[in-house]
Amino acid sequence: MTISGDPASRWEEVAHGAAQLLGFELVTPSRLGKWLTDEFGYAPLPARAWRPATTAVLARLATEHHLVIALEGAEHLIGPMPSLWRARIVAPPDQRVGNVMLDLRLERADAIVRLRELDAEQKRLRKTRFGRATSDPTAFDLTLNLAHMDTAQATDVLAAAASKRLDQQGLLAAAVAEELQFATRLELAKRGIVPAGRAEVKRVSFGHPSEQMFANLLDFYRIQWEYEPRSFPLQWDKDGAVTEAFTPDFYLPEFDLYVELTTMKQSLVTRKNRKVKRLRAIYPHVNIQVYYQKDFQDLVFKHGMRMAVS
């Protein structure tokens, strides 16, 4: 299923909710960026190569997983087919302005200016990637207008409609994926772009529900993350063997930031703070922060991400 929408219409929030309700893999710009790098070895790709490269990666993944593709212009990636459901989320201008006021904490006049900028940015992106600045209303199977429903209601409607349609279809047929792969890779070959590896949807087993929640939040706000990618030795015995190490929960490569989540239990906080203090002393170049769940919103705001307020 592909989902796109007007800037500040809350379409990303609806896409995230639909993926959770359906149990599908959510494709966000940050996850796609990681897959494109895995597949082609460098990023960003040339603008005219983005569409075939993205289609090539997603076509193969769709033979292994059900996908909710939450990308601007995603309806143009793959032509109509029974196993594809294309949705668009729109909202009235005044409602979108109000969302920008909440998300960016702006006065109305400034929010109007910012929304115009977002609309212009969307048109430039579509023009660069797909050759047209606006979406085609006939390209969608379903359009939801949030004028008279909130995001939770829109998510329920979308998930129900998609489930009824897609339950009878299954995954993308291998033969169809091979045809898409051939066409898109031929186009990439003409541009001198060849695969360097193989992108995969990597399943992550989280140690605590709060980590799953945090990962979902990062996906929603398009922040790329890695889960427990590195352990830092903190103490060694006389023979040089590591006796104590610390493995932060997340690494955010865009910000070169390690994040450790913790609960309000004081014994855990004290032990983690001791390890973090020692890590900073041994590895002063490493940027690490400890966050409580209540600090998630502050983290998002700190790095300039738009907060969705329902």
mmCIF file of C-alpha atoms in Angstrom, residues 11-142:
data_model
loop_
_atom_site.group_PDB
_atom_site.id
_atom_site.type_symbol
_atom_site.label_atom_id
_atom_site.label_comp_id
_atom_site.label_asym_id
_atom_site.label_seq_id
_atom_site.Cartn_x
_atom_site.Cartn_y
_atom_site.Cartn_z
ATOM 1 C CA TRP A 11 -0.726 11.895 6.358
ATOM 2 C CA GLU A 12 2.493 10.493 7.860
ATOM 3 C CA GLU A 13 0.696 9.855 11.151
ATOM 4 C CA VAL A 14 -2.100 8.003 9.336
ATOM 5 C CA ALA A 15 0.465 5.909 7.450
ATOM 6 C CA HIS A 16 2.241 4.985 10.680
ATOM 7 C CA GLY A 17 -1.025 3.991 12.355
ATOM 8 C CA ALA A 18 -2.200 1.964 9.363
ATOM 9 C CA ALA A 19 1.079 0.018 9.261
ATOM 10 C CA GLN A 20 0.696 -0.856 12.943
ATOM 11 C CA LEU A 21 -2.954 -1.925 12.596
ATOM 12 C CA LEU A 22 -2.242 -4.049 9.513
ATOM 13 C CA GLY A 23 1.031 -5.473 10.823
ATOM 14 C CA PHE A 24 2.846 -4.328 7.661
ATOM 15 C CA GLU A 25 6.415 -3.024 7.297
ATOM 16 C CA LEU A 26 6.455 0.786 7.233
ATOM 17 C CA VAL A 27 8.643 2.341 4.525
ATOM 18 C CA THR A 28 9.765 5.808 5.608
ATOM 19 C CA PRO A 29 12.298 8.112 3.886
ATOM 20 C CA SER A 30 14.926 7.244 6.507
ATOM 21 C CA ARG A 31 14.454 3.475 6.126
ATOM 22 C CA LEU A 32 14.455 3.796 2.347
ATOM 23 C CA GLY A 33 17.672 5.828 2.493
ATOM 24 C CA LYS A 34 19.333 3.021 4.439
ATOM 25 C CA TRP A 35 18.116 0.383 1.961
ATOM 26 C CA LEU A 36 19.290 2.409 -1.051
ATOM 27 C CA THR A 37 22.726 2.740 0.527
ATOM 28 C CA ASP A 38 22.803 -1.011 1.270
ATOM 29 C CA GLU A 39 21.778 -1.793 -2.307
ATOM 30 C CA PHE A 40 23.754 0.737 -4.325
ATOM 31 C CA GLY A 41 26.609 1.627 -2.012
ATOM 32 C CA TYR A 42 26.243 5.381 -1.839
ATOM 33 C CA ALA A 43 23.763 8.152 -1.153
ATOM 34 C CA PRO A 44 22.178 10.326 -2.181
ATOM 35 C CA LEU A 45 21.402 8.876 -5.583
ATOM 36 C CA PRO A 46 21.095 11.249 -8.558
ATOM 37 C CA ALA A 47 17.578 12.663 -8.590
ATOM 38 C CA ARG A 48 16.609 11.005 -11.884
ATOM 39 C CA ALA A 49 17.806 7.645 -10.599
ATOM 40 C CA TRP A 50 15.764 7.798 -7.392
ATOM 41 C CA ARG A 51 12.542 6.438 -8.869
ATOM 42 C CA PRO A 52 13.938 3.324 -10.601
ATOM 43 C CA ALA A 53 16.302 2.584 -7.707
ATOM 44 C CA THR A 54 13.490 2.861 -5.176
ATOM 45 C CA THR A 55 11.152 0.742 -7.289
ATOM 46 C CA ALA A 56 13.817 -1.944 -7.695
ATOM 47 C CA VAL A 57 14.390 -2.200 -3.947
ATOM 48 C CA LEU A 58 10.723 -2.096 -2.937
ATOM 49 C CA ALA A 59 9.613 -4.585 -5.598
ATOM 50 C CA ARG A 60 11.955 -7.208 -4.181
ATOM 51 C CA LEU A 61 11.066 -6.470 -0.559
ATOM 52 C CA ALA A 62 7.360 -6.708 -1.440
ATOM 53 C CA THR A 63 7.809 -10.377 -2.336
ATOM 54 C CA GLU A 64 8.841 -11.004 1.284
ATOM 55 C CA HIS A 65 6.795 -8.481 3.279
ATOM 56 C CA HIS A 66 3.568 -6.526 3.105
ATOM 57 C CA LEU A 67 4.575 -2.856 2.856
ATOM 58 C CA VAL A 68 3.039 0.494 3.726
ATOM 59 C CA ILE A 69 5.065 2.870 1.545
ATOM 60 C CA ALA A 70 4.850 6.317 3.151
ATOM 61 C CA LEU A 71 6.755 8.402 0.608
ATOM 62 C CA GLU A 72 5.861 11.581 -1.234
ATOM 63 C CA GLY A 73 4.762 10.614 -4.740
ATOM 64 C CA ALA A 74 4.778 6.890 -3.913
ATOM 65 C CA GLU A 75 1.698 6.351 -6.092
ATOM 66 C CA HIS A 76 3.945 6.849 -9.160
ATOM 67 C CA LEU A 77 6.494 4.185 -8.236
ATOM 68 C CA ILE A 78 4.559 1.156 -9.427
ATOM 69 C CA GLY A 79 1.678 1.003 -11.896
ATOM 70 C CA PRO A 80 -1.808 -0.205 -10.938
ATOM 71 C CA MET A 81 -2.012 -3.873 -9.986
ATOM 72 C CA PRO A 82 -4.327 -6.020 -7.818
ATOM 73 C CA SER A 83 -1.814 -6.277 -4.963
ATOM 74 C CA LEU A 84 -1.341 -2.496 -4.742
ATOM 75 C CA TRP A 85 -3.589 -0.065 -2.856
ATOM 76 C CA ARG A 86 -2.874 3.661 -3.291
ATOM 77 C CA ALA A 87 -4.216 6.206 -0.815
ATOM 78 C CA ARG A 88 -3.935 9.959 -0.390
ATOM 79 C CA ILE A 89 -4.637 12.057 2.705
ATOM 80 C CA VAL A 90 -5.760 15.680 2.330
ATOM 81 C CA ALA A 91 -6.996 18.400 4.676
ATOM 82 C CA PRO A 92 -8.465 21.922 4.295
ATOM 83 C CA PRO A 93 -5.977 24.837 4.158
ATOM 84 C CA ASP A 94 -7.064 26.292 7.514
ATOM 85 C CA GLN A 95 -6.604 22.932 9.205
ATOM 86 C CA ARG A 96 -3.154 22.529 7.684
ATOM 87 C CA VAL A 97 -2.168 26.008 8.852
ATOM 88 C CA GLY A 98 -3.327 25.076 12.351
ATOM 89 C CA ASN A 99 -1.204 21.919 12.243
ATOM 90 C CA VAL A 100 1.866 23.953 11.294
ATOM 91 C CA MET A 101 1.171 26.360 14.165
ATOM 92 C CA LEU A 102 1.117 23.423 16.589
ATOM 93 C CA ASP A 103 4.024 21.503 15.069
ATOM 94 C CA LEU A 104 6.436 24.410 14.753
ATOM 95 C CA ARG A 105 5.027 26.650 17.494
ATOM 96 C CA LEU A 106 4.439 29.534 15.091
ATOM 97 C CA GLU A 107 2.002 32.405 15.000
ATOM 98 C CA ARG A 108 -0.666 32.156 12.292
ATOM 99 C CA ALA A 109 0.971 34.590 9.868
ATOM 100 C CA ASP A 110 4.309 32.766 10.073
ATOM 101 C CA ALA A 111 2.566 29.392 9.771
ATOM 102 C CA ILE A 112 0.877 30.508 6.533
ATOM 103 C CA VAL A 113 4.256 31.470 5.090
ATOM 104 C CA ARG A 114 5.803 28.189 6.193
ATOM 105 C CA LEU A 115 2.958 26.137 4.699
ATOM 106 C CA ARG A 116 3.477 27.879 1.357
ATOM 107 C CA GLU A 117 7.142 26.907 1.577
ATOM 108 C CA LEU A 118 6.237 23.288 2.350
ATOM 109 C CA ASP A 119 3.854 23.176 -0.619
ATOM 110 C CA ALA A 120 6.566 24.600 -2.886
ATOM 111 C CA GLU A 121 9.109 22.081 -1.575
ATOM 112 C CA GLN A 122 6.702 19.234 -2.268
ATOM 113 C CA LYS A 123 6.148 20.423 -5.838
ATOM 114 C CA ARG A 124 9.883 20.728 -6.463
ATOM 115 C CA LEU A 125 10.451 17.211 -5.121
ATOM 116 C CA ARG A 126 7.707 15.716 -7.279
ATOM 117 C CA LYS A 127 8.921 17.590 -10.360
ATOM 118 C CA THR A 128 12.490 16.367 -9.843
ATOM 119 C CA ARG A 129 11.589 12.743 -9.176
ATOM 120 C CA PHE A 130 8.518 12.168 -11.333
ATOM 121 C CA GLY A 131 8.483 14.944 -13.934
ATOM 122 C CA ARG A 132 5.287 16.545 -12.653
ATOM 123 C CA ALA A 133 4.772 19.007 -9.810
ATOM 124 C CA THR A 134 1.333 17.871 -8.649
ATOM 125 C CA SER A 135 -0.413 14.599 -7.971
ATOM 126 C CA ASP A 136 -3.010 13.103 -10.274
ATOM 127 C CA PRO A 137 -6.303 12.524 -8.383
ATOM 128 C CA THR A 138 -7.090 9.552 -10.637
ATOM 129 C CA ALA A 139 -3.909 7.782 -9.497
ATOM 130 C CA PHE A 140 -5.435 6.889 -6.119
ATOM 131 C CA ASP A 141 -7.767 4.107 -5.058
ATOM 132 C CA LEU A 142 -8.869 6.103 -2.018
#
